[in-house]
Amino acid sequence: MRIGVFVCQCGTNIAATVDTEAVAEAAMSMRDVYHAESIQYSCSDPGQRQVIAAAHQHRLDRVVIAACSPRMHETTFQRAVIQAGINPFMLEMVNIREQCSWIHEDREVATTKAIDLVAAGVARVRGQVPLKRGRVPVVGEALVVGGGIAGIQAALDIADAGMPVTLVEREPTIGGNMARLDKTFPTLDCSSCILTPRMVELKHHENIRLMVSSEVTAVRGYIGNFEVDIRKKATCVDEEKCTGCRICEEKCPSRAPDEFNAGVGESKAISIAFPQAVPLVAALRKEHCRQFIKGKCGVCKKVCPADAVDYEQEDELHTEKFGAIIVATGYRLFDWEGAYPDYGGGLYPDVITSLQYERMLSASGPTGGHIVRPSDGREPRDIVFLSCVGSRAESVGRPFCCNVGCMYIAKQAIQTREHLPDSRCYVFYMDVRACGKGYEEVYRRAQVEAGAVYLRGRVGKIYPRGDKLVVMGTDTLIGDQVEIETDLVVLAVGFAAAEGAGELARRLNIAYDGYQFFTESHPKLRPVETTTGGIFLAGACQGPKDIPASVAQASAAAAKAIRLLSREDLETSPMVAEVNHMRCIGCFKCAEVCPYNAIEKQKLHDGRTVAVIIESLCQGCGLCNVACPPQVISLRGYTDNQLISEVVEVLR
Amino acid sequence: MSKYAYFPGCSLASSSMEYDTSFRLVAREFGIELQELDDWNCCGASPAPHHWVEVLGVLLAARNLHIAGAGEAPLVAPCAGCYNRLKHAQYKLERNQELRRQTSEVLGEEVRYQTEVLNIVKMLNREIKPGALAERARERLAGVRLAPYYGCLLVRPAEVIGYDDPRDPKKMEPLLRATGAEVPHFALKSECCGSYMGLARKEIVLRASHRIIEAAVAAGIDALVTACPLCQQNLDLRQGQINRAFGTSFRLPVLYFSQAIGLALGASPEELGIDSLAVEPDVDRWLKGAA
Amino acid sequence: MADAGKGHACGVRRRGRDDEIKLVGFLCNWCSYAGADMAGTSRLAQPAALRIVRVPCSGRVDPLLVMKAFQEGADGVLVSGCHPGDCHYNEGNYYARRRLELLKRMLPYYGVEPERFHYTWVSASEGGRWAEVVAEFTAAVEPLGKLHYAGGAPAAAAGEEDGDG
Ligand SMILES: Cc1cc2nc3c(=O)[nH]c(=O)nc-3n(C[C@H](O)[C@H](O)[C@H](O)COP(=O)(O)OP(=O)(O)OC[C@H]3O[C@@H](n4cnc5c(N)ncnc54)[C@H](O)[C@@H]3O)c2cc1C
């Protein structure tokens, strides 16, 4: 065993507080160390060459580099030692910068500590054995969860790159929230005109399999090799047979809430959410259907000309394999009613959400594009918009900005003027955030062309006066209270994560924040990756976003997925657990604690049943190593002996 | 029998005697013993806490806490203003050692400030089960629309008071419902009445109180029910001024919480001091309506 | 490891003054070790008694390893992992929490003051927090002085230490 120790000066970063020469000298007297020197910049090209040359000259088989954190340059030096003909796992990095020179001032103290740490590194590398990375093949298909604009974009991008995609959507149709919008800022083009073609393209794409009314129920495996359970809920309609004629919906006697229209209007127990739905197939909601509640009805089955209705239909369970997963489950509006008693908490019919207003503006919506007061069906003249309801509101526990409210209020104010030329719009705002390309222009149009009156301040109270509503607020610019008697109030309600987002995140084993938005791996540099390899994020599920940002992120996620799927196989870390089968007693305590189900039972020739590690699944956490009663499992790279010898050295 | 130290405060001892009378009556009916605090003094009301010398805002209230602290019984202060001052003093003394030292110095002994302080709603909710009241009320006020009006001081600031929802208070409702009355939603139940601005800037009070009365009338409410003498005064005593200022002719009674409960128990308007309100409700019609 | 090798002993005590305390910290690679790096990047000065040993997960820290450290002369042992719920391996720190809490309660029976052992959670972004943890833990152990632990950890704890010890 011949170890070389290289002590980096890192210019003065280390050398200013650690006497690197002294450390190198001390290292020379450590066991099995045949060479030690101090290097000015070990990570630089000349520095690396110096290491390689010394390795050759002194016939080194193990290398210790005392420099910065291994999190910084471990791979750099692994590559260097490979060039010196040394196995990359025979390299040990000792952190004498972040955890030594940068946090101590006293040179003697820092030098002593550095020597301790180098001794520990030497002890550790002595216990190291050459390891080889494994390889696992990559399944060449992607899964996209959620079929809003983000999911649609991601699926199309991957499919266009020639790779198969499965898109799983919980609702009976794709389209997500964008399908509910009338026009879209900043250009105010019609939402369905730009969305519907993409939905249809997706449906007919040869590389895409669309599964609607479906949810992911379990996820196993790891990057390149996910195994996913998908449950397709029974909708009592045969997707192959249904022609989308909607006769069933017309004749259905059971009324049901209209979720697509955000509660404006009513729907039927069997229905198609909107005329451009994809797939254009009816779905039956059992909880509202007379056939299922009362046990008799059968109207839809009778009237269906295609014989597509099937009350006996059962949930289908599918298990599929994917190499990459893109999560694009979007958002819903924050549940404002409980949080805002001051605004009536849902008691006043003429206080509505922006999404409800959006449905009213839509020509194909429940009011046929007419703006009316839900209470009496009359056209409003005065309309008050409130921004930041459940956004930027510490008092209701929603401190973040919804990113789109300012813009869609401006959009809706412009549209209101187009629909009702005599109307007057008032907007209570905190700040108008119009930072995107072309956004400020929309805001100006709302003020100048549509004549919307912007009042800077929050609204404290809304209450009825006769058939009108009184909105009491402050105008912080003039420093006084204002009161507006109005016909309709539109609340720009903030974003919340999709229902069940946290649960899905736990199934996928990805991180999420306190509001159940999924967390990216790095806020700046890895914005579409999750902390779990092979799972990517797109759209509003990661945080409030408008359509341009959702689409951009979706394409970025698709690019990441394509990069992964285009590889034949992936390298795996060899720092995994290992069982000494001779001494395994077959208790399987290890399997109980393994978070990855990476431990299997295996029957040996001698009749004993022992634990074996599936190396491609093991992530190297070491839980089994600790749990094993006879102590016969050992985590490569972090064996008991290695850790103990480190402890012994730092305490010497 | 539950026992409380009772802090009437200046309002209940003078301008709002009917609050005191009705409160004592309700307490008696439910066998609650009220022991008036010995040698109590003004809580400091609105002027004291606005003085820049912080201890002055605490001292007056603290002396009352100190007196109550000599006994075991919790302290009840039906006036929302007094209650608010007592809670503030407690809150500040709890957190500020220097203030504690100064207060003790003035009192001549270590200040006792930890007595439990209750407002009337909390106390009656604790002592009277809605079922028990309902049994005695026998729907006496059925059909009467009584809306609770909380104002500001009873529930805010939440950090100091820590009772009921500061933005959507509801704690008067169970007992009010038990009287048999209908308790409709009242949007302005915790909106400010204008408070003590009545002396310096009367127009503020008139505007604020007008809004409340107007909204209540529009909501078809027969009477507001409050626990604050100042709110009661602004809404009731000043209703004539409001009508003159706004050209309206409202006649909306504003009762004390204890008066509403007293009526349900069968006490007469005279016993409850209802006859001394500026806008007197037609109690006979209320009772007939139910009968 | 029967390599004859270069047989220099490193049994020379490196630290001059015997009254200085020595602390060992086991830090998980994903959160706390990165947090300690961040404290360094932010140049947050810390007491120097602690020596960090990197482990993949706080769940890798065998209580026996902690006892071994005391036996080898540590005056205090610190374990730090990802915050509960944030474990890189999902649940490793939950196992750590259970085991280490138990260990903490058992320490008095071994004659070790429980203050000499601390486990905590520090994330990769909490450089400031890490510096505080080191300062607080050092300050907690310092008044206790050196530990004269007589041993008594089950023999198995030692594993089989190789070399010349
Ligand atoms: C009133 C209003 C007006 C707006 N106007 C504009 C505008 O003019 N311009 C603009 O750029 N933006 C606008 N936006 C924002 C826009 O709606 C979003 O940016 C966009 O819809 C985000 O798309 P997405 O695909 O990320 O999410 P979503 O549209 O929410 O789609 C998510 C999809 O995932 C599905 N899903 C959820 N959970 C699961 C699950 N567990 N399994 C399977 N499927 C699941 C959902 O059913 C849904 O179909 C507006 C928003 C609002 C509220």
mmCIF file of C-alpha atoms in Angstrom, chain A residues 1-2 13 26-34 61-62 69-72 74 92-95 97-99 102-105 109-110 112-117 119-120 124 126-128 509 531 583 592-596 619-623 625-627 631 635 638-641 643-652, chain C residues 1 3-15 22-24 26-27 29-31 33-34 36-41 43-48 50-57 59-65 68-70 72-75 88-92 95 99 124 156-165:
data_model
loop_
_atom_site.group_PDB
_atom_site.id
_atom_site.type_symbol
_atom_site.label_atom_id
_atom_site.label_comp_id
_atom_site.label_asym_id
_atom_site.label_seq_id
_atom_site.Cartn_x
_atom_site.Cartn_y
_atom_site.Cartn_z
ATOM 1 C CA MET A 1 0.000 0.000 0.000
ATOM 2 C CA ARG A 2 1.509 3.293 -1.111
ATOM 3 C CA ASN A 13 -7.093 30.590 0.786
ATOM 4 C CA ALA A 26 3.469 15.529 9.331
ATOM 5 C CA ALA A 27 1.786 13.386 6.702
ATOM 6 C CA MET A 28 5.113 11.840 5.730
ATOM 7 C CA SER A 29 5.250 10.152 9.099
ATOM 8 C CA MET A 30 1.812 8.620 8.754
ATOM 9 C CA ARG A 31 1.449 4.967 8.032
ATOM 10 C CA ASP A 32 1.831 3.896 4.398
ATOM 11 C CA VAL A 33 2.456 7.417 3.201
ATOM 12 C CA TYR A 34 5.274 7.383 0.687
ATOM 13 C CA ASP A 61 -1.938 3.309 -5.300
ATOM 14 C CA ARG A 62 -3.939 5.657 -3.074
ATOM 15 C CA SER A 69 -14.680 20.400 0.114
ATOM 16 C CA PRO A 70 -15.174 17.119 -1.738
ATOM 17 C CA ARG A 71 -18.483 18.612 -2.819
ATOM 18 C CA MET A 72 -16.407 21.048 -4.825
ATOM 19 C CA GLU A 74 -14.017 15.357 -5.908
ATOM 20 C CA GLU A 92 -9.831 10.619 -0.533
ATOM 21 C CA MET A 93 -10.443 14.338 -0.226
ATOM 22 C CA VAL A 94 -9.822 16.089 3.045
ATOM 23 C CA ASN A 95 -11.636 19.362 3.591
ATOM 24 C CA ARG A 97 -10.618 24.948 3.413
ATOM 25 C CA GLU A 98 -14.374 25.346 4.079
ATOM 26 C CA GLN A 99 -14.114 23.405 7.295
ATOM 27 C CA TRP A 102 -11.828 29.662 6.345
ATOM 28 C CA ILE A 103 -13.286 29.351 9.820
ATOM 29 C CA HIS A 104 -10.214 29.653 12.024
ATOM 30 C CA GLU A 105 -7.791 32.481 12.519
ATOM 31 C CA VAL A 109 -4.817 25.727 15.796
ATOM 32 C CA ALA A 110 -5.784 25.481 12.146
ATOM 33 C CA THR A 112 -3.114 21.081 14.054
ATOM 34 C CA LYS A 113 -6.669 20.522 12.946
ATOM 35 C CA ALA A 114 -5.592 20.080 9.337
ATOM 36 C CA ILE A 115 -3.084 17.431 10.382
ATOM 37 C CA ASP A 116 -5.800 15.599 12.329
ATOM 38 C CA LEU A 117 -8.081 15.671 9.318
ATOM 39 C CA ALA A 119 -4.584 11.615 9.354
ATOM 40 C CA ALA A 120 -8.257 10.658 9.263
ATOM 41 C CA ARG A 124 -9.910 6.102 5.631
ATOM 42 C CA ARG A 126 -6.254 2.712 3.703
ATOM 43 C CA GLY A 127 -9.555 0.926 4.169
ATOM 44 C CA GLN A 128 -10.734 1.676 0.677
ATOM 45 C CA ASN A 509 -40.370 10.943 -3.533
ATOM 46 C CA THR A 531 -33.995 16.277 -5.939
ATOM 47 C CA ARG A 583 -22.490 -14.715 8.434
ATOM 48 C CA GLU A 592 -37.406 -3.552 7.028
ATOM 49 C CA VAL A 593 -35.415 -0.323 7.173
ATOM 50 C CA CYS A 594 -34.391 -0.078 3.522
ATOM 51 C CA PRO A 595 -36.181 2.937 1.988
ATOM 52 C CA TYR A 596 -35.650 1.588 -1.535
ATOM 53 C CA GLN A 619 -28.685 4.361 -2.860
ATOM 54 C CA GLY A 620 -26.002 3.920 -0.225
ATOM 55 C CA CYS A 621 -27.639 5.434 2.837
ATOM 56 C CA GLY A 622 -26.271 2.831 5.212
ATOM 57 C CA LEU A 623 -29.422 2.277 7.259
ATOM 58 C CA ASN A 625 -25.492 -1.360 7.979
ATOM 59 C CA VAL A 626 -26.625 -0.004 11.345
ATOM 60 C CA ALA A 627 -29.712 -2.189 11.605
ATOM 61 C CA GLN A 631 -23.088 -6.582 11.856
ATOM 62 C CA LEU A 635 -21.599 0.121 3.306
ATOM 63 C CA TYR A 638 -18.207 3.994 4.756
ATOM 64 C CA THR A 639 -17.511 0.704 6.469
ATOM 65 C CA ASP A 640 -17.489 0.453 10.252
ATOM 66 C CA ASN A 641 -13.752 0.029 10.158
ATOM 67 C CA LEU A 643 -15.338 5.275 10.231
ATOM 68 C CA ILE A 644 -13.754 3.960 13.393
ATOM 69 C CA SER A 645 -10.259 4.488 12.063
ATOM 70 C CA GLU A 646 -11.168 8.070 11.191
ATOM 71 C CA VAL A 647 -12.466 8.646 14.692
ATOM 72 C CA VAL A 648 -9.344 7.144 16.180
ATOM 73 C CA GLU A 649 -7.161 9.400 14.102
ATOM 74 C CA VAL A 650 -8.896 12.673 14.806
ATOM 75 C CA LEU A 651 -8.769 11.928 18.533
ATOM 76 C CA ARG A 652 -5.196 10.903 18.708
ATOM 77 C CA MET C 1 -5.231 -5.469 5.656
ATOM 78 C CA ASP C 3 0.001 -5.023 4.061
ATOM 79 C CA ALA C 4 3.386 -4.768 5.706
ATOM 80 C CA GLY C 5 3.724 -1.295 4.324
ATOM 81 C CA LYS C 6 5.548 1.622 5.710
ATOM 82 C CA GLY C 7 5.353 1.085 9.406
ATOM 83 C CA HIS C 8 5.584 4.532 10.862
ATOM 84 C CA ALA C 9 3.483 4.793 13.923
ATOM 85 C CA CYS C 10 1.136 7.685 14.026
ATOM 86 C CA GLY C 11 0.571 6.951 17.678
ATOM 87 C CA VAL C 12 2.301 10.166 18.558
ATOM 88 C CA ARG C 13 -0.214 12.396 20.296
ATOM 89 C CA ARG C 14 -0.524 15.346 18.060
ATOM 90 C CA ARG C 15 -2.175 17.720 20.371
ATOM 91 C CA LYS C 22 -11.813 17.200 21.572
ATOM 92 C CA LEU C 23 -15.105 16.863 19.808
ATOM 93 C CA VAL C 24 -16.193 14.575 16.993
ATOM 94 C CA PHE C 26 -20.758 12.983 12.318
ATOM 95 C CA LEU C 27 -22.376 14.944 9.524
ATOM 96 C CA ASN C 29 -23.239 14.412 3.318
ATOM 97 C CA TRP C 30 -26.376 16.015 1.887
ATOM 98 C CA CYS C 31 -27.471 18.594 4.398
ATOM 99 C CA TYR C 33 -21.870 18.648 5.704
ATOM 100 C CA ALA C 34 -22.983 21.046 2.977
ATOM 101 C CA ALA C 36 -20.788 23.302 7.329
ATOM 102 C CA ASP C 37 -19.243 24.051 3.935
ATOM 103 C CA MET C 38 -21.556 26.973 3.609
ATOM 104 C CA ALA C 39 -20.538 28.307 6.993
ATOM 105 C CA GLY C 40 -16.981 28.172 5.679
ATOM 106 C CA THR C 41 -17.836 29.862 2.419
ATOM 107 C CA ARG C 43 -16.278 32.780 6.620
ATOM 108 C CA LEU C 44 -18.171 32.230 9.871
ATOM 109 C CA ALA C 45 -15.563 31.796 12.570
ATOM 110 C CA GLN C 46 -16.050 28.726 14.755
ATOM 111 C CA PRO C 47 -14.322 27.115 17.721
ATOM 112 C CA ALA C 48 -11.716 24.597 16.568
ATOM 113 C CA LEU C 50 -14.591 19.829 16.509
ATOM 114 C CA ARG C 51 -13.441 17.303 13.913
ATOM 115 C CA ILE C 52 -15.954 16.409 11.267
ATOM 116 C CA VAL C 53 -16.430 12.897 9.927
ATOM 117 C CA ARG C 54 -18.574 12.698 6.826
ATOM 118 C CA VAL C 55 -21.243 10.000 6.585
ATOM 119 C CA PRO C 56 -23.851 9.530 3.872
ATOM 120 C CA CYS C 57 -26.780 9.888 6.246
ATOM 121 C CA GLY C 59 -29.069 7.103 9.813
ATOM 122 C CA ARG C 60 -25.641 5.608 9.143
ATOM 123 C CA VAL C 61 -24.456 6.683 12.590
ATOM 124 C CA ASP C 62 -24.461 3.620 14.755
ATOM 125 C CA PRO C 63 -24.879 4.475 18.455
ATOM 126 C CA LEU C 64 -21.974 2.133 19.009
ATOM 127 C CA LEU C 65 -19.864 4.389 16.828
ATOM 128 C CA LYS C 68 -16.519 4.179 20.350
ATOM 129 C CA ALA C 69 -15.669 7.848 19.929
ATOM 130 C CA PHE C 70 -16.090 8.426 23.671
ATOM 131 C CA GLU C 72 -11.233 6.763 22.050
ATOM 132 C CA GLY C 73 -11.082 10.005 23.936
ATOM 133 C CA ALA C 74 -13.782 12.262 22.538
ATOM 134 C CA ASP C 75 -15.084 14.723 25.107
ATOM 135 C CA HIS C 88 -32.049 12.698 1.160
ATOM 136 C CA TYR C 89 -32.917 9.064 1.735
ATOM 137 C CA ASN C 90 -36.473 9.933 2.815
ATOM 138 C CA GLU C 91 -36.421 8.473 6.266
ATOM 139 C CA GLY C 92 -32.851 7.920 7.392
ATOM 140 C CA TYR C 95 -34.129 6.206 12.345
ATOM 141 C CA ARG C 99 -31.665 5.643 18.006
ATOM 142 C CA ALA C 124 -27.431 22.783 3.336
ATOM 143 C CA ALA C 156 -18.737 -5.340 19.537
ATOM 144 C CA ALA C 157 -18.747 -1.589 19.310
ATOM 145 C CA ALA C 158 -15.134 -1.547 18.522
ATOM 146 C CA GLY C 159 -15.538 -3.573 15.387
ATOM 147 C CA GLU C 160 -12.154 -4.973 14.558
ATOM 148 C CA GLU C 161 -9.790 -2.155 14.558
ATOM 149 C CA ASP C 162 -6.934 -2.899 12.287
ATOM 150 C CA GLY C 163 -3.399 -1.719 12.417
ATOM 151 C CA ASP C 164 -1.154 -0.783 15.147
ATOM 152 C CA GLY C 165 -3.471 1.322 17.328
#
